[in-house]
Short mmCIF file of C-alpha atoms in Angstrom, two decimals:
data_model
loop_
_atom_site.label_atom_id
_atom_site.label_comp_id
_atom_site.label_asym_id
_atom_site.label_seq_id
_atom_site.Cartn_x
_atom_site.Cartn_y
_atom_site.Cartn_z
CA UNK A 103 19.89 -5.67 15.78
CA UNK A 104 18.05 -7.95 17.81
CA UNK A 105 14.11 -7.05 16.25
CA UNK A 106 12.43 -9.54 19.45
CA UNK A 107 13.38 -5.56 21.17
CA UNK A 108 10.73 -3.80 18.51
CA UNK A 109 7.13 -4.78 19.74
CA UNK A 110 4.95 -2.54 17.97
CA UNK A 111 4.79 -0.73 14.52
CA UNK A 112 5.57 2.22 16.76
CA UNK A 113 8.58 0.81 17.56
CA UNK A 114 9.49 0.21 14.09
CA UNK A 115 8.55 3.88 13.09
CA UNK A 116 10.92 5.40 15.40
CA UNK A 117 13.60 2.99 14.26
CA UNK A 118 13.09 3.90 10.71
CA UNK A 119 13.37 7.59 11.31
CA UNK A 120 16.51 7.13 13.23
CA UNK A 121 18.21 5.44 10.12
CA UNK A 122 16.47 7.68 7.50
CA UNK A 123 17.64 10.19 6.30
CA UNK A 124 15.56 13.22 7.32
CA UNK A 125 14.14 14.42 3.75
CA UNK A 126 13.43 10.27 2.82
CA UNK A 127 11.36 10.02 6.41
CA UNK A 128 9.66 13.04 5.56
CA UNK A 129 8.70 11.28 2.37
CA UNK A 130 7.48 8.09 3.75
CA UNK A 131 5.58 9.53 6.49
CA UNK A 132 3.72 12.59 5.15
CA UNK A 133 1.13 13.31 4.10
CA UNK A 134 -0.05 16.59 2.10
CA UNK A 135 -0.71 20.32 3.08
CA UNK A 136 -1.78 20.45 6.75
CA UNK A 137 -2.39 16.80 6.84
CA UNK A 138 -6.01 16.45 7.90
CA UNK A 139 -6.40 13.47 5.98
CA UNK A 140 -3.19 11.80 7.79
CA UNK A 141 -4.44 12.58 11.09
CA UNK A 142 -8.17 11.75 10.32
CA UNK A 143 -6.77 8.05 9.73
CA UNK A 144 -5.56 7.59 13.10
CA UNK A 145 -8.32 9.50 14.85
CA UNK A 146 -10.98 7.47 12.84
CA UNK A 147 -9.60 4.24 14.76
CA UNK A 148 -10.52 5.64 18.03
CA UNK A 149 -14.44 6.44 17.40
CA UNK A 150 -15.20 3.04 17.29
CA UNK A 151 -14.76 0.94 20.40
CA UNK A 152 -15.18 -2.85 20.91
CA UNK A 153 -18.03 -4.87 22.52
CA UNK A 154 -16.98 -7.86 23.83
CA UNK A 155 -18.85 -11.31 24.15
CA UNK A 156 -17.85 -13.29 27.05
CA UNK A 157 -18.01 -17.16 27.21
CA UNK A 158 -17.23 -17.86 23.70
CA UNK A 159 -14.82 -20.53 24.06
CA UNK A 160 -11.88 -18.96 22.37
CA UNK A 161 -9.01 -21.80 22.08
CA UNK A 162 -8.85 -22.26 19.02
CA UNK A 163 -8.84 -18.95 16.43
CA UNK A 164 -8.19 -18.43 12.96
CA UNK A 165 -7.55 -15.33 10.88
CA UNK A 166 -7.38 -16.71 7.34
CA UNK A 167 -9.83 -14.80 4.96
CA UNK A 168 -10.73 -16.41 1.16
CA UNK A 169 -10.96 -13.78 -1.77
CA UNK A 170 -11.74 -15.44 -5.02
CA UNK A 171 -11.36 -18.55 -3.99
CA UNK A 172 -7.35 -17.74 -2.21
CA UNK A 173 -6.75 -18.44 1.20
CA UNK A 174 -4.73 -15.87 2.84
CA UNK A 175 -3.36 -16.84 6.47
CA UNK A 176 -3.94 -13.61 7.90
CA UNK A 177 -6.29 -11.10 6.64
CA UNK A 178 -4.34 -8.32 5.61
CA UNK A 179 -1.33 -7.49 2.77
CA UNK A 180 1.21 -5.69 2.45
CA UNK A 181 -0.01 -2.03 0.11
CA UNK A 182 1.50 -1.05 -3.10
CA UNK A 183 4.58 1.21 -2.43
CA UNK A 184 6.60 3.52 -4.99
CA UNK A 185 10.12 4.61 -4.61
CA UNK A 186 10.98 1.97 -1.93
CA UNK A 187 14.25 1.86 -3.16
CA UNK A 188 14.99 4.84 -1.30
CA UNK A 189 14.32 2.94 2.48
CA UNK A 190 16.37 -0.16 1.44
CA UNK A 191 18.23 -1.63 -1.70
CA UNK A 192 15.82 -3.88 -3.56
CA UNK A 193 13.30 -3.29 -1.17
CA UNK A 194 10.12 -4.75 -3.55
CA UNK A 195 12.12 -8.00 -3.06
CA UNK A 196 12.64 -7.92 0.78
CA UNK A 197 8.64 -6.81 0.57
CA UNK A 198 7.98 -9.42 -1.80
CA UNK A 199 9.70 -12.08 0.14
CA UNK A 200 8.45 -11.69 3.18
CA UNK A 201 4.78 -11.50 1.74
CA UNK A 202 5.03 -15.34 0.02
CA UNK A 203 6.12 -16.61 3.94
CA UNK A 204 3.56 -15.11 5.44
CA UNK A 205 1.11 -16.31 3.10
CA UNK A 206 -0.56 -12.67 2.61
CA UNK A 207 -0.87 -10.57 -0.90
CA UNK A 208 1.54 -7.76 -1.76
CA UNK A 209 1.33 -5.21 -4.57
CA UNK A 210 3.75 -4.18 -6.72
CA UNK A 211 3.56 -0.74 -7.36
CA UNK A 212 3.77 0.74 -10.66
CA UNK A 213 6.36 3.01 -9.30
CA UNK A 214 8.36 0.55 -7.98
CA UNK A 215 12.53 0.26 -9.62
CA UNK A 216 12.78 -3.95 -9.43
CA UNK A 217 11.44 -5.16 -12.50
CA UNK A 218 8.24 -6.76 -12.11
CA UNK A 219 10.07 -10.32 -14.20
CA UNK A 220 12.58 -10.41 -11.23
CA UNK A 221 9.95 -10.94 -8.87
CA UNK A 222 8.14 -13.47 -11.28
CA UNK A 223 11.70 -15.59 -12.33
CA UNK A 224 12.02 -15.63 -8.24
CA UNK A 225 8.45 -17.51 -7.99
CA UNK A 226 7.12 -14.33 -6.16
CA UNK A 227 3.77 -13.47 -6.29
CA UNK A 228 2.02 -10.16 -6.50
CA UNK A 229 -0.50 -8.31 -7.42
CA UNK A 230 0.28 -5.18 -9.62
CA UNK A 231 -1.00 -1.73 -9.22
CA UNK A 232 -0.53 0.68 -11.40
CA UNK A 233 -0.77 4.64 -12.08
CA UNK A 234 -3.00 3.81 -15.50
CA UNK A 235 -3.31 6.71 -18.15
CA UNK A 236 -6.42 7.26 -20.33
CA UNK A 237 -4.52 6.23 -23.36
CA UNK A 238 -5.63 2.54 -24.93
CA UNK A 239 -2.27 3.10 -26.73
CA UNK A 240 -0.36 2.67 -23.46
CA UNK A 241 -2.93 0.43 -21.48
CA UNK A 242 -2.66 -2.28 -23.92
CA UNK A 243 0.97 -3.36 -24.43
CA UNK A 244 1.21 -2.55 -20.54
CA UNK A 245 -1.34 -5.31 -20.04
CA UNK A 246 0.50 -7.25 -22.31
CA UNK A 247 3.68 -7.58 -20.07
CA UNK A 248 1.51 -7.82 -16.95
CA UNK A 249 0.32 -10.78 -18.56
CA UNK A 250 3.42 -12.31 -19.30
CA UNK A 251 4.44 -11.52 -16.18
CA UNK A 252 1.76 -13.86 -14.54
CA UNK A 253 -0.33 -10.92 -13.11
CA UNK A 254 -3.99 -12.43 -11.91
CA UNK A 255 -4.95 -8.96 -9.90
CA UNK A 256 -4.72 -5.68 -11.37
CA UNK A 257 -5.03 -2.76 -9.10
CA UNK A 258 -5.99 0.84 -10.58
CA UNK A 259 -5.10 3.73 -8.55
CA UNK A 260 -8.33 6.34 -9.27
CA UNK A 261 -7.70 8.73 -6.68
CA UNK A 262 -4.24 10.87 -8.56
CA UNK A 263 -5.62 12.05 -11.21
CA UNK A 264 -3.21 15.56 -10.79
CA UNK A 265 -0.10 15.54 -8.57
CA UNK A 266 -0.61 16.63 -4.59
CA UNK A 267 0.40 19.69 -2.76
CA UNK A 268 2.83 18.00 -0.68
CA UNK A 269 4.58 20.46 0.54
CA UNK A 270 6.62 18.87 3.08
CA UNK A 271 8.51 17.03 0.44
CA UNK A 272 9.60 20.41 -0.53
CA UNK A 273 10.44 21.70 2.27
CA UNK A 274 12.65 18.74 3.22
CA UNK A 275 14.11 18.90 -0.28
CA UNK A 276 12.48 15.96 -1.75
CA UNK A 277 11.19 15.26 -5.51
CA UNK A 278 9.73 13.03 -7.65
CA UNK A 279 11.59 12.84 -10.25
CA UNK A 280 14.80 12.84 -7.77
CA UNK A 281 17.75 15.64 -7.30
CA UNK A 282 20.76 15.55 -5.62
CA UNK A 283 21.78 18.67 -3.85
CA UNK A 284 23.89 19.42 -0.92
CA UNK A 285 21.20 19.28 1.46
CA UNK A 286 20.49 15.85 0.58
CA UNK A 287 24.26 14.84 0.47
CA UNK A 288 24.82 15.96 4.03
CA UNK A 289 21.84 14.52 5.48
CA UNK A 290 23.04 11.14 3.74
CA UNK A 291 26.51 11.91 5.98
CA UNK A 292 24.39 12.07 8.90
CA UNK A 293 23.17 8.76 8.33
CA UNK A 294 26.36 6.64 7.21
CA UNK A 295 24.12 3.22 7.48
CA UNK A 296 21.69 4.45 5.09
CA UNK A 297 24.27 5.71 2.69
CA UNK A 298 26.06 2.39 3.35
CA UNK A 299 23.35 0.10 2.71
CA UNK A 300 21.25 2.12 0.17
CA UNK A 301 23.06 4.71 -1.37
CA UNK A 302 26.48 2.77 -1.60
CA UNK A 303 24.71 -0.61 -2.43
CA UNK A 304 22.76 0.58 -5.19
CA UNK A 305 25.60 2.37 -7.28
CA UNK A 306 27.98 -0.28 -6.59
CA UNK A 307 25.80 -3.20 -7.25
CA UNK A 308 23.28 -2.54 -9.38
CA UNK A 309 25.85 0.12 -11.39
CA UNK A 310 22.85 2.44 -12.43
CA UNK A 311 20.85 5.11 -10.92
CA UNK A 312 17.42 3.40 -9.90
CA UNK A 313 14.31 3.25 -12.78
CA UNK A 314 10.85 3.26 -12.84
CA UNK A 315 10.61 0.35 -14.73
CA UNK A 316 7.04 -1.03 -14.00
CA UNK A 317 4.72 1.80 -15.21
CA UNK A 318 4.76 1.29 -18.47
CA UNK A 319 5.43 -1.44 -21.04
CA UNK A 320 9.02 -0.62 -21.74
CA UNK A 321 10.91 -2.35 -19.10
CA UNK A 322 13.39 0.49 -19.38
CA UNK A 323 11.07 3.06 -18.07
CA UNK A 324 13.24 6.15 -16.48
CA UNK A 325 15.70 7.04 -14.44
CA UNK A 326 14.29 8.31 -11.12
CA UNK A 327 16.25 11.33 -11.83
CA UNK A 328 14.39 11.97 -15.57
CA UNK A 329 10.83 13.56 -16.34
CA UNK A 330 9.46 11.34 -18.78
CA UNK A 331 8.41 12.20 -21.92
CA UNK A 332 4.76 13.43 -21.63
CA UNK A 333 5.58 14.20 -17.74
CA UNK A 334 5.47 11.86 -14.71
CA UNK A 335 1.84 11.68 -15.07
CA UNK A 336 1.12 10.54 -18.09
CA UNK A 337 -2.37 11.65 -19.04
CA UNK A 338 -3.68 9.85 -15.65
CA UNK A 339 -5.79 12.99 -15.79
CA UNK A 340 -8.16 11.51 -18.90
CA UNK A 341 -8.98 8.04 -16.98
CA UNK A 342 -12.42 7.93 -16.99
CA UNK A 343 -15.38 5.44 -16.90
CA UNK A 344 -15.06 4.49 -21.00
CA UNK A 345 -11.04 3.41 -20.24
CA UNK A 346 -12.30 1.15 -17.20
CA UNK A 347 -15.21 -0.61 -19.46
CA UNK A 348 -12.38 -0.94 -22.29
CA UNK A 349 -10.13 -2.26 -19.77
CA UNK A 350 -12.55 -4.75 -18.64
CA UNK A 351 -12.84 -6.28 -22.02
CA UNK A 352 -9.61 -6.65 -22.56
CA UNK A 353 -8.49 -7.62 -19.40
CA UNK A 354 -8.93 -11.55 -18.08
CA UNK A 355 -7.78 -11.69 -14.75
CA UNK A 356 -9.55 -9.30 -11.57
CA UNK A 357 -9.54 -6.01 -11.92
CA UNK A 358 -9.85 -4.12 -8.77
CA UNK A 359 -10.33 -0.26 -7.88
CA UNK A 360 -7.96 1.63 -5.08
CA UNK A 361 -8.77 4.89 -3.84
CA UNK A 362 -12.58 4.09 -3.75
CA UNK A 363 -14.26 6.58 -1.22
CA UNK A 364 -17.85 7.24 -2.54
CA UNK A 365 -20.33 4.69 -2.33
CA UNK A 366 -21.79 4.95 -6.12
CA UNK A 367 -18.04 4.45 -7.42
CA UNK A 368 -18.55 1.55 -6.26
CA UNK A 369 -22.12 0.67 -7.12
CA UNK A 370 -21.00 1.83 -10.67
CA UNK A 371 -17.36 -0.40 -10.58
CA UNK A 372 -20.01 -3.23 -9.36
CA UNK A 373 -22.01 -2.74 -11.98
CA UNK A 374 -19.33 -2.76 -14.57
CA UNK A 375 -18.46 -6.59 -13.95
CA UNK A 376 -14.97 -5.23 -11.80
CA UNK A 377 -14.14 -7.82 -9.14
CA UNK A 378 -13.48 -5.18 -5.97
CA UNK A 379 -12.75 -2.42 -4.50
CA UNK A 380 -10.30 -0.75 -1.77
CA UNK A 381 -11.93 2.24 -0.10
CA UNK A 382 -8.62 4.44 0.50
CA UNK A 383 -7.53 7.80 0.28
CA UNK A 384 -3.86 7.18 -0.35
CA UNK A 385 -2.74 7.44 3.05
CA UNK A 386 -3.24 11.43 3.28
CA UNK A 387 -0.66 11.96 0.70
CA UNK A 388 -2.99 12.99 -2.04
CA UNK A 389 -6.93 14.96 -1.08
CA UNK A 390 -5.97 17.31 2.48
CA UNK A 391 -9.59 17.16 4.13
CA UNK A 392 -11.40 13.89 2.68
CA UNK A 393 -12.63 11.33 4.57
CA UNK A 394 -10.84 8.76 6.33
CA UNK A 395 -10.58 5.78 5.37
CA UNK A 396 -12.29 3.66 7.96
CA UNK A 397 -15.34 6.80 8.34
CA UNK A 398 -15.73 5.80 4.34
CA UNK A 399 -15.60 1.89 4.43
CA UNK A 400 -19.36 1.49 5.76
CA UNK A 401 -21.20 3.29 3.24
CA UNK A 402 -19.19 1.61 0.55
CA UNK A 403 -19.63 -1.91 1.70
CA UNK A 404 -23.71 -0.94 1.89
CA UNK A 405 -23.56 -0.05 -1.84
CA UNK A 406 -22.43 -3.75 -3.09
CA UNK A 407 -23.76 -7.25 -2.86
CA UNK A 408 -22.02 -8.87 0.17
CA UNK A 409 -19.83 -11.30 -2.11
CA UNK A 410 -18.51 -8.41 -3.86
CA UNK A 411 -14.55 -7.45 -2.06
CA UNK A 412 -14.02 -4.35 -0.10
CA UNK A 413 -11.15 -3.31 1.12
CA UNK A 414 -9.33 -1.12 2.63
CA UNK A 415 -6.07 0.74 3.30
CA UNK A 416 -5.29 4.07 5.49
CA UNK A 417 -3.42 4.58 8.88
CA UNK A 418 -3.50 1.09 10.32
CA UNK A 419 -1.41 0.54 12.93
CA UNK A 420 -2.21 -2.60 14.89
CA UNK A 421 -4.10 -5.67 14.97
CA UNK A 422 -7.05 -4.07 16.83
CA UNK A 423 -7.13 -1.54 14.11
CA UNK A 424 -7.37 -4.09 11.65
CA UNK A 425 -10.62 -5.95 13.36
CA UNK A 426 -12.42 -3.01 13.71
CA UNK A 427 -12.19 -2.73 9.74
CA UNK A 428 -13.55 -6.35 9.37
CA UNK A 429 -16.47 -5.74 11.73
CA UNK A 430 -17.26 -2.55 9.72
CA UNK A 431 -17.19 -5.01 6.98
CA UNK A 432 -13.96 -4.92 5.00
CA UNK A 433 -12.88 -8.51 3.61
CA UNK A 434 -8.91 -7.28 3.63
CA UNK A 435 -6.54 -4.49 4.92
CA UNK A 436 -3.57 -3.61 3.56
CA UNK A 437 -0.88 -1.51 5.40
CA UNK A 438 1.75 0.49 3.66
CA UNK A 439 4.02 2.41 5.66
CA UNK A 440 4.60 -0.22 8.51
CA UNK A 441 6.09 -2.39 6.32
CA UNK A 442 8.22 -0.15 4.55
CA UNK A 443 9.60 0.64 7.96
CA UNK A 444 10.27 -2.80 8.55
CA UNK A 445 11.97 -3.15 5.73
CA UNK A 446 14.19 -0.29 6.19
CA UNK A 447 15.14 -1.31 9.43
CA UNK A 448 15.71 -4.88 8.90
CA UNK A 449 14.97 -6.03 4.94
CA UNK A 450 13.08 -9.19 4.99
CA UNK A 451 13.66 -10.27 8.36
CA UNK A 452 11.82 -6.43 9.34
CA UNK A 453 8.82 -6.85 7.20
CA UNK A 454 8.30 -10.40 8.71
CA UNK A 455 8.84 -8.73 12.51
CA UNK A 456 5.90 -6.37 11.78
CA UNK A 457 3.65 -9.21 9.96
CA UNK A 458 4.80 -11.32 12.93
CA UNK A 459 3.63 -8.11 15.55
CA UNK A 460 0.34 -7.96 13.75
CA UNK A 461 -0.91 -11.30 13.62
CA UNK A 462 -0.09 -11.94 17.31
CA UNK A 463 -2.46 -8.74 18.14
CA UNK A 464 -5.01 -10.00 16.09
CA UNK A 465 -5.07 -13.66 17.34
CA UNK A 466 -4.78 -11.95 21.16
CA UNK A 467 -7.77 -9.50 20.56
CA UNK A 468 -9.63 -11.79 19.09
CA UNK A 469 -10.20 -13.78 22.20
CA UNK A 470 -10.50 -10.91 24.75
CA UNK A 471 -13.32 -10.28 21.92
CA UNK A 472 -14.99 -13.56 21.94
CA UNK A 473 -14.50 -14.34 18.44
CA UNK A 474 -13.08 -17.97 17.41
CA UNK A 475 -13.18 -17.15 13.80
CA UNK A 476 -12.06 -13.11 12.21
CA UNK A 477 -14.23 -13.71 9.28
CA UNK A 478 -17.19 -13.77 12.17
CA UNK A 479 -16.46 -9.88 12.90
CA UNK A 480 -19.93 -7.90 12.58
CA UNK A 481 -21.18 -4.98 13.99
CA UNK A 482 -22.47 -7.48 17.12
CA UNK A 483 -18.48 -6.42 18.01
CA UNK A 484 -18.27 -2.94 17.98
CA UNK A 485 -20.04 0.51 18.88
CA UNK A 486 -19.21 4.18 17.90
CA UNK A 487 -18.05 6.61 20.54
CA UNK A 488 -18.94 9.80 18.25
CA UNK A 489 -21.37 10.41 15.34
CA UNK A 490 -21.68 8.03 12.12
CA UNK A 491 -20.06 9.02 9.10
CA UNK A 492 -22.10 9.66 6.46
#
């Protein structure tokens, strides 16, 4: 496939469903019940316009951010992801890959089925985030292997405390943990390159239905097809305040809260000595009817001191998208499902098209903005069409 033909994320999208099987697109790009949150994502993008400066001699521009002292080339990463696996065969890896190139973070999700030493024996950085019970028991030899592993960032996801209604994964036949059924075999048959090059590839290669082995300290984990013992959960539903103070202590690299959408979380993870935030509300697959993301970042970036990180993840599509979350003050995006559908198009070489896509919208818009430098972005650039969030 010759990817110079895909020129947006749109592009990719439509690629990605054409390859995917139906029940494993529905997956990836759903969200839950009637997916207000979803569309609130995109629609959030469109209240707030741009405001040009003219004259601001523009040849030369840069997009590199610093966060704790790291300087990323472009100033966005690639979001934690679980069940990858299911787009492309070792997709964390293709992810991974084409993160360290591009010079921009990824996170490994807790959920993910490549062991996280893989990535570390390849010299591939990442950031882990992880699905963290309110059990000590299980948070400390967890942070043990993270450790090990190299880990500087640690990411804890605060916004699944219970499973979703997501009712299209039903509907399509989809579950977490996986089941094989006829449905799901013929709608593999109707897609012979994804059962080639994922189905076929993982039971002939790797010899072993796919585990979750990064969740907990056991490198073992589960099979993907398996409850786990104490459920899929895990007592996620007892994380509170205390475990994040405890967690602190015993942690010595950043610690850093996703799924922020309330300005006195926070104030409060501020307050606690935590090193950032990113405002999120896990891409509409969890809360039908909260906030989106981008109508959230502002009052969360008013909360904290301006050297202390927010970011931000939730139905970003294009460069423009991006610089309308640094203006509202966000020192990072991340983007999820984009990548994942270049990496189920194309692997590696996918992931880098879309990173590639991106950063050429961002350099573009930020002349036709005025701006030489992305970490100038301020509200001087942009102006609401519709009411303030609050």
């Amino acid at each position: 496939m010759n990817l110079n033909h895909l020129l947006s994320v749109a592009d990719f999208e439509r690629s990605a469903q054409a390859l995917l099987p139906r029940s494993v697109f529905g997956y990836v790009n759903g969200g839950t019940e009637d997916g207000l949150t979803l569309a609130a994502n995109r629609e959030a993008f469109r209240h707030v316009q741009f405001r040009p400066k003219g004259l601001a001699g523009v040849a030369q521009r840069s997009q590199s951010v610093t966060l704790w002292g790291q300087t990323w080339r472009q100033p966005f990463g690639i979001a934690p992801m679980g069940v990858t696996a299911m787009c492309r065969h070792r997709c964390e890896q293709h992810l991974a890959q084409a993160a360290a190139e591009a010079g921009i973070p990824f996170v490994l999700s807790g959920f993910s089925t490549l062991p996280m030493e893989q990535l570390r024996d390849a010299g591939l950085p990442f950031w882990y985030q992880g699905y963290i019970p309110g059990d000590q028991a299980v948070l400390a030899p967890l942070m043990q292997r993270l450790r090990t592993s190299g880990v500087e960032v640690l990411v804890v996801t605060i916004d699944t405390p219970i499973g979703a209604n997501r009712e299209n994964n039903q509907r399509n036949g989809f579950t977490i943990p996986f089941q094989f059924s006829n449905g799901l075999f013929w709608d593999g048959v109707r897609h012979p390159r994804w059962s080639a090059n994922v189905f076929a590839r993982t039971l002939l290669t790797d010899r072993a239905i796919p585990r979750f082995c990064n969740a907990v300290a056991d490198t073992h984990g589960w099979r993907i097809t398996e409850e786990p013992q104490g459920g899929l959960r895990q007592g996620r539903d007892k994380l509170d305040w205390r475990h994040m103070a405890w967690m602190r202590e015993q942690w010595p690299g950043r610690i850093v809260l996703k799924g922020v959408a309330h300005p006195a979380d926070a104030e409060r993870a501020h307050r606690l000595g935590l090193d950032g935030v990113i405002v999120s509300n896990h891409g509409g697959r969890q809360l039908d009817g909260a906030q989106a993301s981008l109508d959230a970042l502002p009052s969360v970036v008013a909360a904290v001191p301006r050297d202390f990180p927010v970011m931000i993840d939730g139905g970003f599509r294009r460069g423009s998208d991006i610089l309308k979350a640094m203006a509202l003050g966000a020192r990072l995006v991340f983007l999820g499902r984009p990548m994942l559908y270049g990496a189920a198009v194309a692997g590696q070489a996918g992931v880098a098209r879309v990173i590639d896509i991106l950063g050429a919208e961002i350099d573009r818009n930020l002349g036709l903005l005025g701006c030489r430098d992305v970490n100038a972005l301020d509200g001087e650039f942009i102006v609401r069409s519709g009411p303030a969030p609050r």
